[in-house]
PDB file of C-alpha atoms in Angstrom:
ATOM      1  CA  MET A 535      17.964   3.191  10.971  1.00  0.00           C
ATOM      2  CA  SER A 536      18.137   3.011  14.104  1.00  0.00           C
ATOM      3  CA  ASN A 537      15.968   0.151  15.185  1.00  0.00           C
ATOM      4  CA  GLY A 538      12.712   2.831  16.020  1.00  0.00           C
ATOM      5  CA  PHE A 539       9.779   0.119  15.686  1.00  0.00           C
ATOM      6  CA  ASP A 540      10.315  -1.371  18.781  1.00  0.00           C
ATOM      7  CA  GLY A 541       6.943  -1.179  20.681  1.00  0.00           C
ATOM      8  CA  LYS A 542       4.930   1.003  17.502  1.00  0.00           C
ATOM      9  CA  ARG A 543       1.596   0.283  16.643  1.00  0.00           C
ATOM     10  CA  PHE A 544       0.516  -0.350  12.871  1.00  0.00           C
ATOM     11  CA  LEU A 545      -2.154  -1.156  10.912  1.00  0.00           C
ATOM     12  CA  ILE A 546      -2.000  -3.024   7.510  1.00  0.00           C
ATOM     13  CA  ILE A 547      -4.771  -3.115   5.561  1.00  0.00           C
ATOM     14  CA  GLY A 548      -4.205  -6.030   2.881  1.00  0.00           C
ATOM     15  CA  GLY A 549      -2.153  -7.464   5.359  1.00  0.00           C
ATOM     16  CA  GLY A 550      -2.290 -11.067   4.465  1.00  0.00           C
ATOM     17  CA  GLY A 551      -0.946 -10.523   0.516  1.00  0.00           C
ATOM     18  CA  GLY A 552       2.722 -10.903  -0.945  1.00  0.00           C
ATOM     19  CA  ILE A 553       3.919  -7.743   0.179  1.00  0.00           C
ATOM     20  CA  GLY A 554       2.191  -6.981   3.607  1.00  0.00           C
ATOM     21  CA  THR A 555       3.327 -10.257   4.147  1.00  0.00           C
ATOM     22  CA  GLN A 556       7.202  -9.999   3.601  1.00  0.00           C
ATOM     23  CA  LEU A 557       6.290  -6.222   5.892  1.00  0.00           C
ATOM     24  CA  CYS A 558       4.791  -7.722   8.386  1.00  0.00           C
ATOM     25  CA  ARG A 559       7.131 -10.585   8.952  1.00  0.00           C
ATOM     26  CA  ARG A 560       9.695  -7.155   8.821  1.00  0.00           C
ATOM     27  CA  LEU A 561       7.879  -4.784  11.689  1.00  0.00           C
ATOM     28  CA  HIS A 562       7.738  -7.686  13.385  1.00  0.00           C
ATOM     29  CA  GLU A 563      11.142  -8.421  13.927  1.00  0.00           C
ATOM     30  CA  GLN A 564      11.857  -5.667  14.697  1.00  0.00           C
ATOM     31  CA  GLY A 565       9.777  -5.916  17.744  1.00  0.00           C
ATOM     32  CA  ALA A 566       7.067  -3.697  16.959  1.00  0.00           C
ATOM     33  CA  GLU A 567       2.642  -4.230  17.549  1.00  0.00           C
ATOM     34  CA  LEU A 568       0.050  -5.510  14.201  1.00  0.00           C
ATOM     35  CA  VAL A 569      -3.152  -5.235  13.769  1.00  0.00           C
ATOM     36  CA  ILE A 570      -4.223  -6.626  10.309  1.00  0.00           C
ATOM     37  CA  ALA A 571      -7.025  -6.325   8.335  1.00  0.00           C
ATOM     38  CA  SER A 572      -8.435  -7.748   5.086  1.00  0.00           C
ATOM     39  CA  ARG A 573     -11.658  -8.776   3.922  1.00  0.00           C
ATOM     40  CA  ASP A 574     -10.607 -11.833   3.577  1.00  0.00           C
ATOM     41  CA  MET A 575      -9.826 -13.706   6.991  1.00  0.00           C
ATOM     42  CA  GLU A 576      -8.682 -16.987   5.618  1.00  0.00           C
ATOM     43  CA  HIS A 577      -6.060 -14.389   4.268  1.00  0.00           C
ATOM     44  CA  LEU A 578      -4.531 -13.220   7.288  1.00  0.00           C
ATOM     45  CA  ARG A 579      -4.562 -16.259   9.373  1.00  0.00           C
ATOM     46  CA  PRO A 580      -1.052 -17.308   7.972  1.00  0.00           C
ATOM     47  CA  VAL A 581       0.248 -13.790   8.858  1.00  0.00           C
ATOM     48  CA  ALA A 582      -1.550 -13.616  12.073  1.00  0.00           C
ATOM     49  CA  ASP A 583      -0.120 -17.138  13.481  1.00  0.00           C
ATOM     50  CA  GLU A 584       3.461 -16.857  12.679  1.00  0.00           C
ATOM     51  CA  THR A 585       3.533 -12.538  13.901  1.00  0.00           C
ATOM     52  CA  GLY A 586       0.886 -12.789  16.778  1.00  0.00           C
ATOM     53  CA  ALA A 587      -0.591 -10.096  14.871  1.00  0.00           C
ATOM     54  CA  ARG A 588      -4.544  -8.884  16.062  1.00  0.00           C
ATOM     55  CA  ALA A 589      -6.920  -9.628  12.610  1.00  0.00           C
ATOM     56  CA  GLU A 590      -9.710  -8.323  11.765  1.00  0.00           C
ATOM     57  CA  THR A 591     -12.029  -8.495   8.784  1.00  0.00           C
ATOM     58  CA  LEU A 592     -12.805  -5.790   7.098  1.00  0.00           C
ATOM     59  CA  ASP A 593     -13.620  -3.471   4.358  1.00  0.00           C
ATOM     60  CA  ALA A 594     -11.872  -0.502   3.728  1.00  0.00           C
ATOM     61  CA  ARG A 595     -14.420   0.650   0.590  1.00  0.00           C
ATOM     62  CA  GLU A 596     -16.370   1.074   4.059  1.00  0.00           C
ATOM     63  CA  PRO A 597     -15.421   3.944   5.710  1.00  0.00           C
ATOM     64  CA  ALA A 598     -17.454   3.647   8.392  1.00  0.00           C
ATOM     65  CA  ALA A 599     -15.674   0.010   9.088  1.00  0.00           C
ATOM     66  CA  VAL A 600     -12.507   1.861   8.475  1.00  0.00           C
ATOM     67  CA  GLU A 601     -12.772   5.137  10.849  1.00  0.00           C
ATOM     68  CA  GLU A 602     -14.379   3.138  13.490  1.00  0.00           C
ATOM     69  CA  LEU A 603     -10.492   0.180  13.873  1.00  0.00           C
ATOM     70  CA  VAL A 604      -8.723   3.092  13.465  1.00  0.00           C
ATOM     71  CA  SER A 605     -10.117   5.117  15.719  1.00  0.00           C
ATOM     72  CA  GLU A 606     -10.259   2.800  17.906  1.00  0.00           C
ATOM     73  CA  LEU A 607      -6.602   1.146  18.400  1.00  0.00           C
ATOM     74  CA  ALA A 608      -5.665   5.120  18.740  1.00  0.00           C
ATOM     75  CA  SER A 609      -8.369   5.211  21.507  1.00  0.00           C
ATOM     76  CA  ASN A 610      -5.724   2.292  23.089  1.00  0.00           C
ATOM     77  CA  GLY A 611      -2.311   3.886  22.643  1.00  0.00           C
ATOM     78  CA  VAL A 612      -0.870   5.328  19.864  1.00  0.00           C
ATOM     79  CA  LEU A 613      -1.499   4.379  16.660  1.00  0.00           C
ATOM     80  CA  HIS A 614       2.000   4.897  15.115  1.00  0.00           C
ATOM     81  CA  GLY A 615       1.529   4.342  11.448  1.00  0.00           C
ATOM     82  CA  ALA A 616      -0.472   2.339   8.921  1.00  0.00           C
ATOM     83  CA  VAL A 617      -0.630   1.848   5.371  1.00  0.00           C
ATOM     84  CA  ASN A 618      -3.457   0.778   2.954  1.00  0.00           C
ATOM     85  CA  LEU A 619      -2.396  -2.068   1.096  1.00  0.00           C
ATOM     86  CA  ALA A 620      -6.052  -3.338  -0.393  1.00  0.00           C
ATOM     87  CA  GLY A 621      -5.956  -2.780  -4.675  1.00  0.00           C
ATOM     88  CA  SER A 622      -6.369  -4.290  -7.493  1.00  0.00           C
ATOM     89  CA  VAL A 623      -4.728  -4.881 -10.862  1.00  0.00           C
ATOM     90  CA  LEU A 624      -6.226  -4.538 -13.669  1.00  0.00           C
ATOM     91  CA  ILE A 625      -4.809  -4.853 -17.594  1.00  0.00           C
ATOM     92  CA  LYS A 626      -7.521  -3.731 -20.432  1.00  0.00           C
ATOM     93  CA  PRO A 627      -8.625  -0.743 -23.037  1.00  0.00           C
ATOM     94  CA  ALA A 628     -11.037   2.000 -21.573  1.00  0.00           C
ATOM     95  CA  HIS A 629     -12.869   0.604 -24.588  1.00  0.00           C
ATOM     96  CA  THR A 630     -13.397  -2.588 -23.718  1.00  0.00           C
ATOM     97  CA  MET A 631     -14.304  -1.990 -20.027  1.00  0.00           C
ATOM     98  CA  LYS A 632     -17.187  -2.005 -18.805  1.00  0.00           C
ATOM     99  CA  GLU A 633     -18.805   0.051 -16.326  1.00  0.00           C
ATOM    100  CA  ASN A 634     -18.156  -1.712 -13.072  1.00  0.00           C
ATOM    101  CA  GLU A 635     -15.026  -2.372 -13.463  1.00  0.00           C
ATOM    102  CA  PHE A 636     -13.600   0.739 -13.736  1.00  0.00           C
ATOM    103  CA  GLU A 637     -16.074   1.662 -10.903  1.00  0.00           C
ATOM    104  CA  GLU A 638     -14.745  -1.287  -8.645  1.00  0.00           C
ATOM    105  CA  THR A 639     -10.213  -0.283  -9.708  1.00  0.00           C
ATOM    106  CA  LEU A 640     -11.332   2.828  -8.566  1.00  0.00           C
ATOM    107  CA  GLY A 641     -13.074   0.849  -5.222  1.00  0.00           C
ATOM    108  CA  LEU A 642     -10.924  -0.956  -3.973  1.00  0.00           C
ATOM    109  CA  ASN A 643      -7.304   1.237  -4.900  1.00  0.00           C
ATOM    110  CA  LEU A 644      -8.072   5.219  -4.651  1.00  0.00           C
ATOM    111  CA  ILE A 645     -12.104   5.102  -2.429  1.00  0.00           C
ATOM    112  CA  THR A 646      -9.382   2.970   0.040  1.00  0.00           C
ATOM    113  CA  ALA A 647      -6.617   5.034  -0.160  1.00  0.00           C
ATOM    114  CA  PHE A 648      -8.629   7.835   0.823  1.00  0.00           C
ATOM    115  CA  ASN A 649     -11.084   6.854   4.040  1.00  0.00           C
ATOM    116  CA  VAL A 650      -7.235   5.195   5.623  1.00  0.00           C
ATOM    117  CA  VAL A 651      -6.314   8.615   5.347  1.00  0.00           C
ATOM    118  CA  ARG A 652      -9.137   9.982   6.265  1.00  0.00           C
ATOM    119  CA  ALA A 653      -9.846   8.383   9.119  1.00  0.00           C
ATOM    120  CA  CYS A 654      -5.716   7.992  10.344  1.00  0.00           C
ATOM    121  CA  ALA A 655      -5.552  11.989   9.873  1.00  0.00           C
ATOM    122  CA  LYS A 656      -8.836  12.107  12.989  1.00  0.00           C
ATOM    123  CA  ALA A 657      -7.033  10.597  14.800  1.00  0.00           C
ATOM    124  CA  MET A 658      -3.030  11.196  14.473  1.00  0.00           C
ATOM    125  CA  ILE A 659      -4.070  14.790  14.026  1.00  0.00           C
ATOM    126  CA  LYS A 660      -5.080  14.201  18.379  1.00  0.00           C
ATOM    127  CA  GLN A 661      -1.522  12.362  18.896  1.00  0.00           C
ATOM    128  CA  ASP A 662       2.158  14.345  19.944  1.00  0.00           C
ATOM    129  CA  ASP A 663       4.356  12.459  18.099  1.00  0.00           C
ATOM    130  CA  GLY A 664       0.677  12.017  14.598  1.00  0.00           C
ATOM    131  CA  GLY A 665       2.049   9.037  12.736  1.00  0.00           C
ATOM    132  CA  SER A 666       2.766   7.617   9.471  1.00  0.00           C
ATOM    133  CA  VAL A 667       0.598   6.781   6.476  1.00  0.00           C
ATOM    134  CA  VAL A 668       1.431   5.164   3.384  1.00  0.00           C
ATOM    135  CA  LEU A 669      -0.059   4.118   0.397  1.00  0.00           C
ATOM    136  CA  MET A 670       0.124   1.658  -2.934  1.00  0.00           C
ATOM    137  CA  SER A 671       0.953   3.676  -5.865  1.00  0.00           C
ATOM    138  CA  SER A 672       2.491   2.162  -9.236  1.00  0.00           C
ATOM    139  CA  ALA A 673       4.561   3.271 -12.134  1.00  0.00           C
ATOM    140  CA  VAL A 674       1.622   3.537 -14.426  1.00  0.00           C
ATOM    141  CA  ALA A 675       0.637   6.624 -11.950  1.00  0.00           C
ATOM    142  CA  ARG A 676       3.789   8.448 -14.269  1.00  0.00           C
ATOM    143  CA  HIS A 677       3.712   6.617 -17.364  1.00  0.00           C
ATOM    144  CA  GLY A 678       1.544   5.932 -19.769  1.00  0.00           C
ATOM    145  CA  PHE A 679       1.371   1.883 -20.548  1.00  0.00           C
ATOM    146  CA  PRO A 680      -0.871   0.772 -23.260  1.00  0.00           C
ATOM    147  CA  ALA A 681      -4.024  -1.089 -21.484  1.00  0.00           C
ATOM    148  CA  HIS A 682      -3.729   0.526 -18.338  1.00  0.00           C
ATOM    149  CA  GLU A 683      -7.518   3.263 -18.102  1.00  0.00           C
ATOM    150  CA  ALA A 684      -8.003   2.184 -14.913  1.00  0.00           C
ATOM    151  CA  ILE A 685      -5.821   1.134 -12.810  1.00  0.00           C
ATOM    152  CA  ALA A 686      -3.858   4.257 -14.048  1.00  0.00           C
ATOM    153  CA  ALA A 687      -6.157   6.669 -13.519  1.00  0.00           C
ATOM    154  CA  ALA A 688      -6.286   5.386  -9.964  1.00  0.00           C
ATOM    155  CA  LYS A 689      -2.865   5.347  -8.524  1.00  0.00           C
ATOM    156  CA  ALA A 690      -2.623   8.512  -9.744  1.00  0.00           C
ATOM    157  CA  GLY A 691      -5.163   9.302  -7.789  1.00  0.00           C
ATOM    158  CA  VAL A 692      -3.881   7.892  -4.629  1.00  0.00           C
ATOM    159  CA  GLU A 693      -0.783  10.370  -5.268  1.00  0.00           C
ATOM    160  CA  GLY A 694      -3.087  12.877  -6.015  1.00  0.00           C
ATOM    161  CA  LEU A 695      -4.082  12.393  -2.522  1.00  0.00           C
ATOM    162  CA  MET A 696      -0.920  11.828  -1.035  1.00  0.00           C
ATOM    163  CA  ARG A 697       0.262  14.583  -2.215  1.00  0.00           C
ATOM    164  CA  SER A 698      -3.401  17.224  -0.365  1.00  0.00           C
ATOM    165  CA  ALA A 699      -3.519  15.337   2.566  1.00  0.00           C
ATOM    166  CA  ALA A 700       1.106  15.724   3.433  1.00  0.00           C
ATOM    167  CA  ALA A 701       0.891  18.882   2.313  1.00  0.00           C
ATOM    168  CA  GLY A 702      -2.394  19.316   4.716  1.00  0.00           C
ATOM    169  CA  TYR A 703      -1.582  16.817   8.406  1.00  0.00           C
ATOM    170  CA  ALA A 704       2.225  17.742   7.821  1.00  0.00           C
ATOM    171  CA  ASN A 705       1.794  20.426  10.779  1.00  0.00           C
ATOM    172  CA  LYS A 706       0.382  17.730  12.319  1.00  0.00           C
ATOM    173  CA  SER A 707       3.398  15.603  12.238  1.00  0.00           C
ATOM    174  CA  VAL A 708       1.186  13.507   9.930  1.00  0.00           C
ATOM    175  CA  ARG A 709       3.853  11.815   7.458  1.00  0.00           C
ATOM    176  CA  VAL A 710       2.085  10.929   4.391  1.00  0.00           C
ATOM    177  CA  ASN A 711       3.681   8.956   0.998  1.00  0.00           C
ATOM    178  CA  CYS A 712       3.875   6.411  -0.836  1.00  0.00           C
ATOM    179  CA  VAL A 713       5.522   3.457  -2.937  1.00  0.00           C
ATOM    180  CA  ALA A 714       5.296   2.930  -6.422  1.00  0.00           C
ATOM    181  CA  PRO A 715       7.016  -0.430  -7.865  1.00  0.00           C
ATOM    182  CA  GLY A 716       6.622  -2.077 -11.191  1.00  0.00           C
ATOM    183  CA  LEU A 717       5.422  -5.005 -11.625  1.00  0.00           C
ATOM    184  CA  VAL A 718       5.452  -7.181  -8.396  1.00  0.00           C
ATOM    185  CA  ARG A 719       5.717 -10.754  -8.018  1.00  0.00           C
ATOM    186  CA  THR A 720       2.656 -11.488  -6.039  1.00  0.00           C
ATOM    187  CA  PRO A 721      -0.117 -13.519  -6.517  1.00  0.00           C
ATOM    188  CA  LEU A 722      -2.325 -11.077  -7.647  1.00  0.00           C
ATOM    189  CA  SER A 723       0.272 -10.892 -10.644  1.00  0.00           C
ATOM    190  CA  ALA A 724       0.851 -14.468 -10.854  1.00  0.00           C
ATOM    191  CA  PRO A 725      -1.621 -13.847 -14.702  1.00  0.00           C
ATOM    192  CA  VAL A 726       1.954 -12.155 -15.533  1.00  0.00           C
ATOM    193  CA  PHE A 727       4.184 -14.433 -14.924  1.00  0.00           C
ATOM    194  CA  ASN A 728       2.165 -16.838 -15.854  1.00  0.00           C
ATOM    195  CA  SER A 729       2.077 -16.327 -19.554  1.00  0.00           C
ATOM    196  CA  ASP A 730       5.749 -15.901 -21.181  1.00  0.00           C
ATOM    197  CA  PRO A 731       5.442 -13.167 -23.643  1.00  0.00           C
ATOM    198  CA  MET A 732       3.497 -10.949 -20.903  1.00  0.00           C
ATOM    199  CA  LEU A 733       6.533 -11.980 -18.367  1.00  0.00           C
ATOM    200  CA  LYS A 734       9.076 -10.671 -21.578  1.00  0.00           C
ATOM    201  CA  ALA A 735       6.508  -7.783 -22.635  1.00  0.00           C
ATOM    202  CA  SER A 736       7.154  -6.757 -19.319  1.00  0.00           C
ATOM    203  CA  LEU A 737      10.772  -6.836 -18.380  1.00  0.00           C
ATOM    204  CA  ALA A 738      11.875  -5.847 -21.505  1.00  0.00           C
ATOM    205  CA  MET A 739      10.308  -2.503 -20.016  1.00  0.00           C
ATOM    206  CA  HIS A 740      12.862  -2.849 -16.261  1.00  0.00           C
ATOM    207  CA  ALA A 741      15.402  -1.060 -17.454  1.00  0.00           C
ATOM    208  CA  ASP A 742      17.233  -3.917 -14.766  1.00  0.00           C
ATOM    209  CA  GLY A 743      14.902  -6.232 -16.029  1.00  0.00           C
ATOM    210  CA  LYS A 744      13.672  -7.669 -13.357  1.00  0.00           C
ATOM    211  CA  PRO A 745      10.568  -7.182 -11.365  1.00  0.00           C
ATOM    212  CA  CYS A 746       9.808  -6.212  -8.357  1.00  0.00           C
ATOM    213  CA  GLU A 747      10.427  -9.023  -5.551  1.00  0.00           C
ATOM    214  CA  PRO A 748       8.016  -8.888  -2.253  1.00  0.00           C
ATOM    215  CA  GLU A 749      10.705  -7.613   0.454  1.00  0.00           C
ATOM    216  CA  GLN A 750      12.013  -5.245  -1.718  1.00  0.00           C
ATOM    217  CA  ALA A 751       8.153  -3.462  -1.832  1.00  0.00           C
ATOM    218  CA  ALA A 752       7.691  -4.267   2.312  1.00  0.00           C
ATOM    219  CA  SER A 753      11.392  -2.545   2.474  1.00  0.00           C
ATOM    220  CA  ALA A 754      11.275   0.704   0.333  1.00  0.00           C
ATOM    221  CA  ILE A 755       7.314   0.933   3.128  1.00  0.00           C
ATOM    222  CA  ALA A 756       9.174   0.088   6.838  1.00  0.00           C
ATOM    223  CA  PHE A 757      11.341   2.472   5.544  1.00  0.00           C
ATOM    224  CA  LEU A 758       8.436   5.380   5.069  1.00  0.00           C
ATOM    225  CA  LEU A 759       7.272   4.201   8.136  1.00  0.00           C
ATOM    226  CA  HIS A 760       9.787   4.784  10.268  1.00  0.00           C
ATOM    227  CA  PRO A 761      10.446   7.367  12.779  1.00  0.00           C
ATOM    228  CA  ASP A 762      14.200   8.210  11.797  1.00  0.00           C
ATOM    229  CA  GLN A 763      12.500   9.928   8.388  1.00  0.00           C
ATOM    230  CA  ALA A 764      10.390  12.799  10.740  1.00  0.00           C
ATOM    231  CA  HIS A 765      10.932  15.423   7.275  1.00  0.00           C
ATOM    232  CA  VAL A 766      10.244  12.893   4.351  1.00  0.00           C
ATOM    233  CA  THR A 767       6.582  13.572   3.369  1.00  0.00           C
ATOM    234  CA  GLY A 768       4.708  14.012  -0.228  1.00  0.00           C
ATOM    235  CA  GLN A 769       6.823  11.600  -2.261  1.00  0.00           C
ATOM    236  CA  THR A 770       6.418   8.705  -3.950  1.00  0.00           C
ATOM    237  CA  LEU A 771       9.505   6.220  -3.402  1.00  0.00           C
ATOM    238  CA  GLY A 772       9.599   3.946  -6.731  1.00  0.00           C
ATOM    239  CA  VAL A 773      10.629   0.790  -6.241  1.00  0.00           C
ATOM    240  CA  ASP A 774      10.004  -0.342  -9.847  1.00  0.00           C
ATOM    241  CA  GLY A 775      14.030  -1.146 -11.273  1.00  0.00           C
ATOM    242  CA  GLY A 776      13.591   2.157 -13.039  1.00  0.00           C
ATOM    243  CA  LEU A 777      10.041   1.731 -15.062  1.00  0.00           C
ATOM    244  CA  GLY A 778       8.115   4.734 -13.921  1.00  0.00           C
ATOM    245  CA  SER A 779      10.907   7.294 -14.986  1.00  0.00           C
ATOM    246  CA  LEU A 780      13.384   5.670 -17.480  1.00  0.00           C
ATOM    247  CA  HIS A 781      13.949   3.932 -20.541  1.00  0.00           C
ATOM    248  CA  ALA A 782      15.089   0.130 -21.253  1.00  0.00           C
ATOM    249  CA  LYS A 783      17.931  -0.275 -23.424  1.00  0.00           C
TER     250      LYS A 783
END
């Protein structure tokens, strides 16, 4: 791909996490201007110091807060792309789940995604070259896995949102896509990596027997953000070692 990130501006929500840190490094190295946001400023500071990114405290579950930030960025230049990395993982059978746990999972994964799409669509349809929005799904949105009811429902909703938005805004050059990893080696998945039985069971379901590294997920996101992919919209890119589509041997 050509270096199409030079001078481009991107909003990375959840930019201080495992995938977000790697994505920010990759975009920064290629000359992008970054705005990173999270509920916890402490997570953002190391990334901001390393990449020169502007850091903002933001709860992406709040639609007005997301719209205010996106509108401000678009009014002071072009917002070329946005990524929603806000999310959570809940591995628990439905019958043991508390009502607030399901609602929290939907809020952190699906509501945040909707708020980002809504705000970015309003801003990007006014831009000559539109923009690119990347959302995070998961292999569990396409395959049935035990004890994943809440996160599977949330991520399936994200994919439905993505396809509908992609169809609705394609004629305005606003692209919307998803990246869908399997098990990713991040702090969020530390309980799995810290348990030998859980890790062995999870990796056995991946056709290649390996977890996704944060750099690999970040590379897929950067691919979808890149202007060379101007004809790619409405797609879910699996970065999952075959977990979402293949049977392990």
